[in-house]
mmCIF file of C-alpha atoms in Angstrom:
data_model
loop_
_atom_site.group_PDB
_atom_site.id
_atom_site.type_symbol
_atom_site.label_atom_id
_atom_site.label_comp_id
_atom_site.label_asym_id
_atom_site.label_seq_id
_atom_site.Cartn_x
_atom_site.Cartn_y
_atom_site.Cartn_z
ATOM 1 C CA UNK A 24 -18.311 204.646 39.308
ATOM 2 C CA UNK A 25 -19.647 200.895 39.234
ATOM 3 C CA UNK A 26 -21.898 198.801 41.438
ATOM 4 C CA UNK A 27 -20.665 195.864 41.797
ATOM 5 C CA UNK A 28 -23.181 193.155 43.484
ATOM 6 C CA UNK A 29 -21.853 191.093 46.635
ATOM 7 C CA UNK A 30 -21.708 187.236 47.159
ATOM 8 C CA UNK A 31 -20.633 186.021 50.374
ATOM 9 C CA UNK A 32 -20.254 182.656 51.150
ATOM 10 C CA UNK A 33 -20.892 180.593 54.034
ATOM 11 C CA UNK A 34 -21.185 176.486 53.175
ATOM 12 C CA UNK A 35 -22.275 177.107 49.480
ATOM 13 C CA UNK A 36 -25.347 179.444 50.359
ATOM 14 C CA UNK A 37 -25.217 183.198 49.646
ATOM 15 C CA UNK A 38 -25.235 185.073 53.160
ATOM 16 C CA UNK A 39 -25.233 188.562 54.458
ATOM 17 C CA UNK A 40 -23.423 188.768 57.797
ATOM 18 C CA UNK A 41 -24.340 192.100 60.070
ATOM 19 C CA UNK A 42 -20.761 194.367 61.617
ATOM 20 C CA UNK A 43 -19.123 191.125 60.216
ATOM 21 C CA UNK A 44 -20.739 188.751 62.966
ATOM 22 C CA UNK A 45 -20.698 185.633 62.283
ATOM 23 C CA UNK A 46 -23.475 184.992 64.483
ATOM 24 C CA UNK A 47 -25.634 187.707 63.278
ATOM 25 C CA UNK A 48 -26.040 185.983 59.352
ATOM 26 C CA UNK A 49 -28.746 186.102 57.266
ATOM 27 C CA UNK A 50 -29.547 183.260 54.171
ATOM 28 C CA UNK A 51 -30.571 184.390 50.671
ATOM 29 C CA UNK A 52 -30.171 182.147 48.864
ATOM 30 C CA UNK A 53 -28.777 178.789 48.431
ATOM 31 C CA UNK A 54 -27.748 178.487 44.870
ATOM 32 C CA UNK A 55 -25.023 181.169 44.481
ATOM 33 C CA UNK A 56 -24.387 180.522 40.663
ATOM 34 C CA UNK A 57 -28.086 181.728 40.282
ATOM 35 C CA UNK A 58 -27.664 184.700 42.062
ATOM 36 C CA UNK A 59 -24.781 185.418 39.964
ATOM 37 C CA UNK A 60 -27.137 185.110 36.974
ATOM 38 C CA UNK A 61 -29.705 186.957 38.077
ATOM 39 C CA UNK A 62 -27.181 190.080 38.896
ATOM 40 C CA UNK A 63 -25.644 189.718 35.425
ATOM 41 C CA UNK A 64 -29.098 189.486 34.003
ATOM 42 C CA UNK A 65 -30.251 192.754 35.645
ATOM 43 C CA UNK A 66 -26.967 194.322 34.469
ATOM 44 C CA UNK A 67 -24.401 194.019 36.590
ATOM 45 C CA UNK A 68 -20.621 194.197 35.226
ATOM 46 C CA UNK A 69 -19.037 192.126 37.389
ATOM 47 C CA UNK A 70 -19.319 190.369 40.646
ATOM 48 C CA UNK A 71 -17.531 190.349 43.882
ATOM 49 C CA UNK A 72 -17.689 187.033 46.263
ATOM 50 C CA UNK A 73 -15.783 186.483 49.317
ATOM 51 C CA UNK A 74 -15.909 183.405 50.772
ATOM 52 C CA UNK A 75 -16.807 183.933 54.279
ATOM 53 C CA UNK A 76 -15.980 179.888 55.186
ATOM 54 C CA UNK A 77 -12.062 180.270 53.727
ATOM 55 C CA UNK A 78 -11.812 183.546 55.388
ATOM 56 C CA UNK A 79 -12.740 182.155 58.760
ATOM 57 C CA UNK A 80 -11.120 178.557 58.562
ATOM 58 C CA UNK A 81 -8.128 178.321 55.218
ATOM 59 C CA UNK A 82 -9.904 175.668 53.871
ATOM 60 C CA UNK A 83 -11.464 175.719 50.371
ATOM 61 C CA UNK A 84 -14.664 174.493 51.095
ATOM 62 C CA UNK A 85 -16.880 176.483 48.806
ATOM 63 C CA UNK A 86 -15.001 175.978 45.404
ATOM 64 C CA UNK A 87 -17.522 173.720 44.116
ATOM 65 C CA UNK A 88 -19.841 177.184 44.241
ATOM 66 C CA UNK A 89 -16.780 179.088 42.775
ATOM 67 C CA UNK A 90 -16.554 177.063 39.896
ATOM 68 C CA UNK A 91 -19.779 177.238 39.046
ATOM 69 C CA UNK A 92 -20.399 181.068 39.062
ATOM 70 C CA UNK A 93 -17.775 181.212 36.859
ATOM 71 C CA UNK A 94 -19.120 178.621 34.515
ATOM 72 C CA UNK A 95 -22.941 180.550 34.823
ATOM 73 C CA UNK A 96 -21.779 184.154 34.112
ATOM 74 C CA UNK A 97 -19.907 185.674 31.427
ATOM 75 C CA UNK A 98 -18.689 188.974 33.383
ATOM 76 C CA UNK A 99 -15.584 189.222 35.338
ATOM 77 C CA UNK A 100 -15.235 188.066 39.203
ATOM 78 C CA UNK A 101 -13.141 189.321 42.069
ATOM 79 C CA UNK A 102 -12.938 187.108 45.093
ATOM 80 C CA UNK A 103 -11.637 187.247 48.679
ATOM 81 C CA UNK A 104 -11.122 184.956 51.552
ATOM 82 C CA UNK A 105 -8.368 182.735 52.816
ATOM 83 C CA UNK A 106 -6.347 183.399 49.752
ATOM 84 C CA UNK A 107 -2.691 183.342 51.081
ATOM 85 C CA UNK A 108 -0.584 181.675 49.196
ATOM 86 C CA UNK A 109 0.078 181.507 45.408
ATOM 87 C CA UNK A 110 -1.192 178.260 44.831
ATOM 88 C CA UNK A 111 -4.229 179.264 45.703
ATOM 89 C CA UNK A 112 -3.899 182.406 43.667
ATOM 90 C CA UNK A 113 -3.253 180.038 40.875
ATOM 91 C CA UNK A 114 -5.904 177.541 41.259
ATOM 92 C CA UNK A 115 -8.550 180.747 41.179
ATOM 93 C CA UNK A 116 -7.170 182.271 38.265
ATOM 94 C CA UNK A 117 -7.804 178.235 36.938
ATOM 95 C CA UNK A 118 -11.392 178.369 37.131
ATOM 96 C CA UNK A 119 -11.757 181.251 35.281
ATOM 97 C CA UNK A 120 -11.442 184.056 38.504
ATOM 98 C CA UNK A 121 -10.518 187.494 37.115
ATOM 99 C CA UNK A 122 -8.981 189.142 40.239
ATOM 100 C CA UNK A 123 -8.211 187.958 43.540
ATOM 101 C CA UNK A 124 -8.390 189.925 46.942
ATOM 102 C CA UNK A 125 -5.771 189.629 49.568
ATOM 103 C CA UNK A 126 -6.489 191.007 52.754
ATOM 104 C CA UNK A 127 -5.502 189.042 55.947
ATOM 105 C CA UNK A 128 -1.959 188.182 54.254
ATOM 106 C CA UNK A 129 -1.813 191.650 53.627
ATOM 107 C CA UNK A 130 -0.907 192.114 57.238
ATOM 108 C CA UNK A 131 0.689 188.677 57.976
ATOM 109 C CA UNK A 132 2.753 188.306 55.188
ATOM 110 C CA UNK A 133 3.915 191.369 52.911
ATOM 111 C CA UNK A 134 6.655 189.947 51.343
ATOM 112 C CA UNK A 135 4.189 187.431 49.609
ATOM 113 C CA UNK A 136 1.603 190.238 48.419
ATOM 114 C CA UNK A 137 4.812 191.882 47.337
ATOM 115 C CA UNK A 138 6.419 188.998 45.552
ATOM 116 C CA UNK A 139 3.123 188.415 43.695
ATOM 117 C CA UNK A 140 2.164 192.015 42.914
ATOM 118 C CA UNK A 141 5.054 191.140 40.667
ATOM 119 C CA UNK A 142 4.140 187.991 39.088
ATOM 120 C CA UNK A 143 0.390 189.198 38.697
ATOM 121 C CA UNK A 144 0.227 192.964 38.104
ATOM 122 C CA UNK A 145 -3.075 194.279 38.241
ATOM 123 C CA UNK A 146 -4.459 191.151 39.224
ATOM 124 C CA UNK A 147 -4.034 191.447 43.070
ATOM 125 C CA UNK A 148 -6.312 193.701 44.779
ATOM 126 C CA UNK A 149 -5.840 194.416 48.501
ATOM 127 C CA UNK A 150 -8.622 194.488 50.862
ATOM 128 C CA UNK A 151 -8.507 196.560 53.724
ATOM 129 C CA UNK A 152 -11.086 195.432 56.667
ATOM 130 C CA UNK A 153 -11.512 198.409 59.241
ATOM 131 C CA UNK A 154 -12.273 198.568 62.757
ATOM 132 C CA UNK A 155 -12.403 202.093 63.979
ATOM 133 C CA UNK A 156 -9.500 202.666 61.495
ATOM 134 C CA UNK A 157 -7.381 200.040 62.453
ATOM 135 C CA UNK A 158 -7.113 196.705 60.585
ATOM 136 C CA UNK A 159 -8.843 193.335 61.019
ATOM 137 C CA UNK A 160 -7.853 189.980 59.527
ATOM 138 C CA UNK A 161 -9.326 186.326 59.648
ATOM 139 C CA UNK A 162 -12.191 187.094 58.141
ATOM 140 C CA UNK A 163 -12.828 190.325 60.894
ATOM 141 C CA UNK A 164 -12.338 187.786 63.778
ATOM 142 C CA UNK A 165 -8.673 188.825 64.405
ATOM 143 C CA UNK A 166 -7.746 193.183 65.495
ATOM 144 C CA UNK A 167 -4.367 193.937 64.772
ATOM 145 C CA UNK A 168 -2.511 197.369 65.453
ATOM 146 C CA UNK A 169 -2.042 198.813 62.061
ATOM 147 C CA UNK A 170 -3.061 201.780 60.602
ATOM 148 C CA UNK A 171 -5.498 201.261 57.787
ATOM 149 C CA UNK A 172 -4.118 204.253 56.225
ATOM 150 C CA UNK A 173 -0.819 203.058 56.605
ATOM 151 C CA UNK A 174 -1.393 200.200 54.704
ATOM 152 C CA UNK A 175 -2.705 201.726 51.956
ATOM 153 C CA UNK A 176 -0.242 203.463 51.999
ATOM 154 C CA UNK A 177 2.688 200.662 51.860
ATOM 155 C CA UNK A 178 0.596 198.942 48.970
ATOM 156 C CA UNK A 179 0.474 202.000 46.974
ATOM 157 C CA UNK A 180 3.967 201.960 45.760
ATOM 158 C CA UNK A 181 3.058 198.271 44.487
ATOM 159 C CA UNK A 182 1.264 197.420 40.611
ATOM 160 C CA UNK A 183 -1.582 196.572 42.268
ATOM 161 C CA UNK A 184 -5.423 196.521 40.866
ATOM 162 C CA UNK A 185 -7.608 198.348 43.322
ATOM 163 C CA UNK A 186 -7.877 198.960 46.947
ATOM 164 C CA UNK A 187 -11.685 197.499 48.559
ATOM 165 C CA UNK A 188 -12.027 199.052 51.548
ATOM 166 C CA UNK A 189 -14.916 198.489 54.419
ATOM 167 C CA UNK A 190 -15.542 199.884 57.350
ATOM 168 C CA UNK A 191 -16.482 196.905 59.434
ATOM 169 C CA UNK A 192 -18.927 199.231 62.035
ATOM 170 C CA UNK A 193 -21.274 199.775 58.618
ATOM 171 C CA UNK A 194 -20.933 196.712 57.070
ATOM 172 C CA UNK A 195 -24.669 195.140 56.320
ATOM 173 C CA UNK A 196 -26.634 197.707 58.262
ATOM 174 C CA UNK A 197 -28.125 199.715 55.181
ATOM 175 C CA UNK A 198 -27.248 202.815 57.429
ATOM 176 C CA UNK A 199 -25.116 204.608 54.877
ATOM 177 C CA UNK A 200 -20.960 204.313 54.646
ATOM 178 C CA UNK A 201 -18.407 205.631 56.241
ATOM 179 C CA UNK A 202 -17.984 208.734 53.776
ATOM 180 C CA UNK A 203 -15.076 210.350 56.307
ATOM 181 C CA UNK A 204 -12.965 206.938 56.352
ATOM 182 C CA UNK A 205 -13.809 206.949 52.244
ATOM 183 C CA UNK A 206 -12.194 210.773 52.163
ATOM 184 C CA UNK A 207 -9.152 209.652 54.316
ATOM 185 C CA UNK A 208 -8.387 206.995 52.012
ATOM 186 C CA UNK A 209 -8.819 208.602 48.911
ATOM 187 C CA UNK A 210 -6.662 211.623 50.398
ATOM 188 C CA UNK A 211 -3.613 209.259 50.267
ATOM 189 C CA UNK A 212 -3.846 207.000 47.372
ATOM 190 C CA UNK A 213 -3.929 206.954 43.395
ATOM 191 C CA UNK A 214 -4.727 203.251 43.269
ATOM 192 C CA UNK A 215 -8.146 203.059 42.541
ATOM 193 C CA UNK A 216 -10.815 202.484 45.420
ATOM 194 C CA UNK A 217 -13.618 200.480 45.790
ATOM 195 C CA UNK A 218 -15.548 201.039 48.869
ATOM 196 C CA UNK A 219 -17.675 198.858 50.728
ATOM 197 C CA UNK A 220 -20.255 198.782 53.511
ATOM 198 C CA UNK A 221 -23.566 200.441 54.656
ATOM 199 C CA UNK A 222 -25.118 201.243 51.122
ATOM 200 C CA UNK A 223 -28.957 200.727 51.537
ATOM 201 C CA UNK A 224 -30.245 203.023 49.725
ATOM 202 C CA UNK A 225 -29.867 205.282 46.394
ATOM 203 C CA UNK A 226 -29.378 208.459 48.309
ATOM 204 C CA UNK A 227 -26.390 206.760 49.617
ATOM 205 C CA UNK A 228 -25.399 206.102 46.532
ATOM 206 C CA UNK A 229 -25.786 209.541 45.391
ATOM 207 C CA UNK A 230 -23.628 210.661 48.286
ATOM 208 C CA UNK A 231 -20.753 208.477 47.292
ATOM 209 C CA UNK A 232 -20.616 209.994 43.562
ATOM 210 C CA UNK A 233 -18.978 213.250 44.460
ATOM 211 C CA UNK A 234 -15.634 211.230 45.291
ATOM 212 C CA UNK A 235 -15.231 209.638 41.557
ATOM 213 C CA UNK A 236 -13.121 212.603 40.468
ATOM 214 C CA UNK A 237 -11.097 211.701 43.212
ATOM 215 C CA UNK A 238 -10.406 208.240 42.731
ATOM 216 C CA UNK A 239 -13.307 206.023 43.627
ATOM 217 C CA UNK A 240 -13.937 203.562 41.239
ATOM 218 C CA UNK A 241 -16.513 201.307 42.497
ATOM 219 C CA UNK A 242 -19.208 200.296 45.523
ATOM 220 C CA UNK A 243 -19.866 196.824 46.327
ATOM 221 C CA UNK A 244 -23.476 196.553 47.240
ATOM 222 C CA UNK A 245 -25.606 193.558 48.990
ATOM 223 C CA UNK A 246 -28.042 193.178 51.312
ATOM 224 C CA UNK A 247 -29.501 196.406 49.765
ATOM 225 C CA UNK A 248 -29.777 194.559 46.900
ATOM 226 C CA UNK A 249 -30.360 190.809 48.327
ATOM 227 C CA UNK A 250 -34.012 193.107 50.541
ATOM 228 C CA UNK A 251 -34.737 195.037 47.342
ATOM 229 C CA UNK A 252 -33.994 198.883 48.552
ATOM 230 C CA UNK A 253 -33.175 199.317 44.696
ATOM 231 C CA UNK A 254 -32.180 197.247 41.552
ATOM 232 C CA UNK A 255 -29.080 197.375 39.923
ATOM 233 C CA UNK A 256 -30.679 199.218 36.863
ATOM 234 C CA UNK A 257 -31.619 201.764 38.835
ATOM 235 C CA UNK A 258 -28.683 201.998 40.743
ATOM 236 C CA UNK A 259 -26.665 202.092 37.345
ATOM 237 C CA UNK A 260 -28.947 204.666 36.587
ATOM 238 C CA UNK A 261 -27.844 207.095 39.800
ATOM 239 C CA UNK A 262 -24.144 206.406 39.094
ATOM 240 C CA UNK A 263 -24.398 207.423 35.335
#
């Protein structure tokens, strides 16, 4: 199972935001690309960025920051936010992006994930954003109807790379994840998982392990790691 450190993006400046709020945010730093380093220095395998700004708005205004993570690190990234159309796809996959997360066009337009499933297999990885099990789009500002497990279960069928889902109720509170909505998930998919919110400490981290025989491949981890609850080595250490 991998850690995989968190960027999130709000006007070029790394950012935690707490239950998704964007009024509840939190700077850590303002030059992303060196965060990136610093992760890949300490070990990390790859990186995971969302950009908070595109998710919230559809406009690209933190690809200056983009580019140059991609130019500082020599891991793989997987990003997220506002990405809904495929020449955006193809303008990330231009700087040098490894994988791109689709989550709000997930919902609002299917045929499009579908279609580009297709053109960029293994390449697309759906995020699923969770609010009491049902799904939330536009960067968590927008509650739609639908089944989280329903969705999954749609995308399955699909040549997809992983599933990243979070549980928006644990997102950055270092309380621990939502291990139930991780089982439910797991229950009903092959695709690979990556799971997301809550981690703060290694004992949650411990707790997640028991579900990598069962299909989870990954945590994303950050404010745990952004406040120093535990480094990546040692985290690395735990998952191995």
């Amino acid at each position: 199972m991998k850690l995989i450190p968190a960027i999130d993006l709000i006007e070029g400046k790394c950012v935690r935001l707490i239950k998704g709020d964007f009024n509840r945010s939190k700077e850590f730093n303002n030059q992303p690309n060196v965060q990136a380093q610093q992760w890949e220095s300490e070990g990390a395998t790859s990186i995971h960025i969302v950009d908070l700004d595109a998710a919230r708005t559809g406009l690209n205004s933190n690809d200056d920051s983009i580019k140059s993570i991609v130019n500082t690190i020599n891991i793989p990234i997987q990003i997220g936010g506002g990405i809904r159309s495929l020449e955006r796809i193809e303008e990330l996959f231009s700087y040098g992006v490894d994988k791109v997360i689709m989550g709000t066009s997930a919902i609002e337009n299917r045929n499009l994930v579908k279609e580009l499933t297709i053109k960029f297999p293994k390449k697309i990885i759906i995020g699923i954003d969770a609010n009491k099990g049902k799904v939330s789009t536009r960067g968590w500002l927008r509650q739609s109807d639908i089944n989280a497990t329903e969705l999954i279960k749609e995308y399955s069928k699909f040549e997809i790379a992983n599933f990243v889902i979070t549980d928006i109720s644990t997102d950055g509170t270092l309380e621990g994840p939502n291990e139930n909505f991780i089982q439910e998930i797991l229950n009903i998919t092959e695709i690979p998982v990556i799971a997301s919110g809550g981690i703060g400490s290694l004992s949650d981290l411990i707790s997640l392990t028991k579900f990598e025989s069962q299909g989870l491949y990954g945590v994303i981890v950050g404010k745990a790691l952004y406040e120093n609850k535990f480094t990546i080595k040692e985290a690395q250490t735990v998952l191995s």
